[in-house]
mmCIF file of C-alpha atoms in Angstrom:
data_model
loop_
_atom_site.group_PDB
_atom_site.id
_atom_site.type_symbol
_atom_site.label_atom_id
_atom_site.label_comp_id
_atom_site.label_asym_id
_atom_site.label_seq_id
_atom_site.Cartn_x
_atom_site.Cartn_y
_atom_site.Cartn_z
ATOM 1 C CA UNK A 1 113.223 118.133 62.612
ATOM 2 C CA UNK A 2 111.015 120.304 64.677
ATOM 3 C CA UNK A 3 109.967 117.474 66.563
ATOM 4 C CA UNK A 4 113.533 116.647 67.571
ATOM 5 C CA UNK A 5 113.987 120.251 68.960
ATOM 6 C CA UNK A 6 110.815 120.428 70.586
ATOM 7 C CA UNK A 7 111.389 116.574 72.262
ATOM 8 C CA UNK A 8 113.896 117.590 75.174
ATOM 9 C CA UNK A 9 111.568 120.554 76.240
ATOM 10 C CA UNK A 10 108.922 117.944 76.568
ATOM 11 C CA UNK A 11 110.676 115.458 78.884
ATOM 12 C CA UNK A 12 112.165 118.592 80.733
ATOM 13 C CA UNK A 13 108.818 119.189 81.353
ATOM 14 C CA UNK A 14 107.619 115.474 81.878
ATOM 15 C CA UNK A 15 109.865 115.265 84.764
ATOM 16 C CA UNK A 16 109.490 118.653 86.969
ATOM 17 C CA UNK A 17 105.549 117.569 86.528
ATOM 18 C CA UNK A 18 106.253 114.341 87.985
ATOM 19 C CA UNK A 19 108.772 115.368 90.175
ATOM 20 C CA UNK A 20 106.774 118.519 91.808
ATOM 21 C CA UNK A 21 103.422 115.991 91.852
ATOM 22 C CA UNK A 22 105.592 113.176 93.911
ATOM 23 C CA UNK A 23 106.673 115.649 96.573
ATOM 24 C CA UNK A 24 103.451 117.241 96.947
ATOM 25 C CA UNK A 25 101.852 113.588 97.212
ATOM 26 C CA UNK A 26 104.072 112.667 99.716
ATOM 27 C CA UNK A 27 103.850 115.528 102.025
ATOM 28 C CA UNK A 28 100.141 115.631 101.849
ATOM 29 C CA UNK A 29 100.057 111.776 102.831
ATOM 30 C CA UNK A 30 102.992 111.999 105.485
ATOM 31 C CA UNK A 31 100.426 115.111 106.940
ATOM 32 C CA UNK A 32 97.880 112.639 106.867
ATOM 33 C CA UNK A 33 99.414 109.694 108.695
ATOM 34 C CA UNK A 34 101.049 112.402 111.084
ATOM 35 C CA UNK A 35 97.357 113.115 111.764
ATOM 36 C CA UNK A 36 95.546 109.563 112.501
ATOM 37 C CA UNK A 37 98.224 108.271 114.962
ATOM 38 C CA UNK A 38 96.940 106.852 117.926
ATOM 39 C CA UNK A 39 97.718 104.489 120.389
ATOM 40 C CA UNK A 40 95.312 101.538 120.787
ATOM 41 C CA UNK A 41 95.616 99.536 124.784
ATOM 42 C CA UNK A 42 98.064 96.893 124.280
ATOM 43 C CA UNK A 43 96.503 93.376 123.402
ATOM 44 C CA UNK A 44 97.703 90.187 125.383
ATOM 45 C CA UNK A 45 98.867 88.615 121.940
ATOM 46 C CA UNK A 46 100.887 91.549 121.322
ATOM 47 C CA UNK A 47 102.685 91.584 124.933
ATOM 48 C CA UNK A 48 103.136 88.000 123.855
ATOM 49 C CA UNK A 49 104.928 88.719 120.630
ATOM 50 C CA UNK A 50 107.512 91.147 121.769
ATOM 51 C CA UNK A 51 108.355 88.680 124.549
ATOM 52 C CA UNK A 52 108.968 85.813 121.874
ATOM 53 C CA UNK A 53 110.754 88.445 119.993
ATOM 54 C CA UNK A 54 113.122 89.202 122.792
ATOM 55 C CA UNK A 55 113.647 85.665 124.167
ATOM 56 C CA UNK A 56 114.620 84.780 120.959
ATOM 57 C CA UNK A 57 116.984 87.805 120.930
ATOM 58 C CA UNK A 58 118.329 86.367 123.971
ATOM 59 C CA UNK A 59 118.933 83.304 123.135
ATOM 60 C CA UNK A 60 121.088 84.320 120.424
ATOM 61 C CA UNK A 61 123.251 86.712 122.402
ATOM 62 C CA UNK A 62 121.639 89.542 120.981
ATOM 63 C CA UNK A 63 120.535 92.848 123.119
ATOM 64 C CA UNK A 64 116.596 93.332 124.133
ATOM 65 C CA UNK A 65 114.803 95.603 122.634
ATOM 66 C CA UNK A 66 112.322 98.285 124.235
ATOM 67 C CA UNK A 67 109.094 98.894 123.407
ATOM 68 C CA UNK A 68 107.911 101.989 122.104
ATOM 69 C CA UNK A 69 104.382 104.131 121.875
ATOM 70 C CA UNK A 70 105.528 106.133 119.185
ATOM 71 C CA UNK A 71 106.440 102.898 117.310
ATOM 72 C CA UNK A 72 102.992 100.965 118.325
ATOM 73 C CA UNK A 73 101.638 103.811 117.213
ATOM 74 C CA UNK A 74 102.762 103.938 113.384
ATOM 75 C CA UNK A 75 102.442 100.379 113.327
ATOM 76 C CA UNK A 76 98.619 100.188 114.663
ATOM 77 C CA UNK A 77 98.278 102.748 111.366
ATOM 78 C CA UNK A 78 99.467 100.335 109.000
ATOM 79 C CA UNK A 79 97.443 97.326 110.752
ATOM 80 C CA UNK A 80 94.195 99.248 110.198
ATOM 81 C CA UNK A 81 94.627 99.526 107.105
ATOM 82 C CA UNK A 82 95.349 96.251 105.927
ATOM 83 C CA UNK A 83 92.269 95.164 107.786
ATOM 84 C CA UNK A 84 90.200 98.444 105.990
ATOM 85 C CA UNK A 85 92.135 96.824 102.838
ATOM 86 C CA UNK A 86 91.755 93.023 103.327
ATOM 87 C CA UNK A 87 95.172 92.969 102.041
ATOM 88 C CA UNK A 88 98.542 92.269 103.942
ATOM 89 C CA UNK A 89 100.941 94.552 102.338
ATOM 90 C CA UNK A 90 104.070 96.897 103.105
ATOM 91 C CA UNK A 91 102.298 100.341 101.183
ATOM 92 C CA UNK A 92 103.182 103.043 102.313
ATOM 93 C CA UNK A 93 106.451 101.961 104.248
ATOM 94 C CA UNK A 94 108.316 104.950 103.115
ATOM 95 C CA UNK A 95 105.933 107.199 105.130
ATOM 96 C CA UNK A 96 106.178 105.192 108.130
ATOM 97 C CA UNK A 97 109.857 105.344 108.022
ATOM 98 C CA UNK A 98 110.078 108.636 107.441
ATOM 99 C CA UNK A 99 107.487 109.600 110.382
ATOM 100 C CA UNK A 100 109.271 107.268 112.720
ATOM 101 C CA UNK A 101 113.038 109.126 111.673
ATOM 102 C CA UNK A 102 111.371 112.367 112.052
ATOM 103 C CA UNK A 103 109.715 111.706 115.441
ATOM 104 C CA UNK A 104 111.220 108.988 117.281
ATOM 105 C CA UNK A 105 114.407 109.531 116.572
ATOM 106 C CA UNK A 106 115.088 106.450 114.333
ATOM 107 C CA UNK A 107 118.122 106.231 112.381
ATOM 108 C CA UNK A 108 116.784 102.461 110.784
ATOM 109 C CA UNK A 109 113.287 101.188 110.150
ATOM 110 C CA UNK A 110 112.040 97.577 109.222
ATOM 111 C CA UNK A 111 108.991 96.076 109.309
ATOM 112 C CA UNK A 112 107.485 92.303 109.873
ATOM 113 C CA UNK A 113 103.840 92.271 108.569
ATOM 114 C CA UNK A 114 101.457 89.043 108.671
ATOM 115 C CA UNK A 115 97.976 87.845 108.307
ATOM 116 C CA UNK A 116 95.708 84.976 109.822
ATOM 117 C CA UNK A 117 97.878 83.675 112.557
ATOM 118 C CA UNK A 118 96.144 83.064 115.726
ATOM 119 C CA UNK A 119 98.452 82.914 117.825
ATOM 120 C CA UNK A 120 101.776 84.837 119.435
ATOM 121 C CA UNK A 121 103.529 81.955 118.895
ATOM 122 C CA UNK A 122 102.387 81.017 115.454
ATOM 123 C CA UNK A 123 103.094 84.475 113.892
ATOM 124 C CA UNK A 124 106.669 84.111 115.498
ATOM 125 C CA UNK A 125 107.492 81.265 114.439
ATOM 126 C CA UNK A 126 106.427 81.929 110.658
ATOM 127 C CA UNK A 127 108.452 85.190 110.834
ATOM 128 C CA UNK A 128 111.086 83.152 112.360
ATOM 129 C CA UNK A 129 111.048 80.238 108.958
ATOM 130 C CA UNK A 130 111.152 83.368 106.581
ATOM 131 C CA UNK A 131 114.612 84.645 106.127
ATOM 132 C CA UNK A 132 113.958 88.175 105.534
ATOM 133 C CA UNK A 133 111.395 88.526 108.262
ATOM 134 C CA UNK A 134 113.922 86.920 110.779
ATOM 135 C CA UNK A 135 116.512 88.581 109.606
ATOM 136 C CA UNK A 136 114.280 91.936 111.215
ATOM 137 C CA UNK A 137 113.922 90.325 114.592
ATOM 138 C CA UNK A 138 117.595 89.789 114.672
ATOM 139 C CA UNK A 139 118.854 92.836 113.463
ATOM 140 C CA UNK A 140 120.538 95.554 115.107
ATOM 141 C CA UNK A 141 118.077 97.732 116.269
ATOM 142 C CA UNK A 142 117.171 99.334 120.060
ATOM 143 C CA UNK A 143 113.424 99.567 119.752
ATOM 144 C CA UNK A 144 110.152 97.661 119.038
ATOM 145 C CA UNK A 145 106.298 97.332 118.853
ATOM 146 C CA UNK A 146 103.322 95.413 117.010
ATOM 147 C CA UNK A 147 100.030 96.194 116.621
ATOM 148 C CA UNK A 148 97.623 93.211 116.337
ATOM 149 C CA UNK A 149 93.708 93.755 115.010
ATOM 150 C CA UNK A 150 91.390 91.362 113.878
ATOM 151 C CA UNK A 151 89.195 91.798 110.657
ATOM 152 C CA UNK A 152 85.268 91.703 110.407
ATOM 153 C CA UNK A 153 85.878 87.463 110.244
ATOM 154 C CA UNK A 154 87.980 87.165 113.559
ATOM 155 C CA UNK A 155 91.409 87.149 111.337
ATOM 156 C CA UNK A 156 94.129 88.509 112.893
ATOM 157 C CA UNK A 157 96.733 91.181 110.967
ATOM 158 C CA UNK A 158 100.012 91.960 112.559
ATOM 159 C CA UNK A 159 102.254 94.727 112.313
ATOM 160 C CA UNK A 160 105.800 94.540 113.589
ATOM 161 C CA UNK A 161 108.315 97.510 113.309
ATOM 162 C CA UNK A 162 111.945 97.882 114.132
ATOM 163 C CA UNK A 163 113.887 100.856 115.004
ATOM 164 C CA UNK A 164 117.636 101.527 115.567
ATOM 165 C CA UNK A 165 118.252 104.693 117.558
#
């Protein structure tokens, strides 16, 4: 019987640990990414991309989007890592989001991410066959950027985010 008395103070307890941990985790990491953004020149494969991203736009009857540093930025962040990584991923989206609402002015963020294509054209395209990842390039948003790095092999990760303003 004690037990049974004793059991709700415990999960009361369970959860404002977890909870106050969480927050604290989250603020310390958004303080971190707040910290390492940078803007990298902009790559010839990149220019490419958001060219192929807006004719395709186009060609659909859909508004251009602008570039953005802010968004290049925050994108080039998440490209380093997956190449410090080796892993194509979306961790830590939540934090990029967040930054980008905070500081750009973003209302919506998405994100394309890819690995190993060595071209503009190629990456497109497979982001183009995927319906999730097309459904980003077509969506209703006002801004854009990619970042584009290549690993210790010559492999090239991509970063693509969306914004609505």
């Amino acid at each position: 019987m004690k037990l049974l008395t004793k059991l709700p103070l415990l999960a009361l307890f369970v959860v404002f640990a977890f909870t106050s941990c969480t927050t604290d985790s989250i603020d310390e990491k958004a303080q971190a990414l707040e910290l390492k953004v940078t803007t990298p020149k902009t790559k010839t494969i990149e220019v490419e991309i958001l060219e192929l991203i807006n004719n395709h736009r186009l060609s659909m009857g859909l508004n251009s989007l602008s570039d953005m540093t802010v968004v290049k930025s925050v994108a080039f962040t998440h490209t380093d890592y997956m190449v410090d990584n080796n892993e194509v991923s979306h961790t830590n989206f939540f934090m990029r989001s967040e930054y980008l609402k905070s500081n750009a002015g973003a209302k919506r963020v998405s994100e394309n991410v890819a690995y190993g294509y060595s071209s503009a054209e190629s990456v497109v395209r497979a982001w183009l066959k995927s319906e999730g990842h097309k459904a980003n390039i077509e969506g209703d948003y006002t801004n854009f950027d990619v970042s584009a790095e290549k690993n210790e092999e010559g492999k090239w990760y991509y970063t693509n985010i969306f914004i609505k303003k």
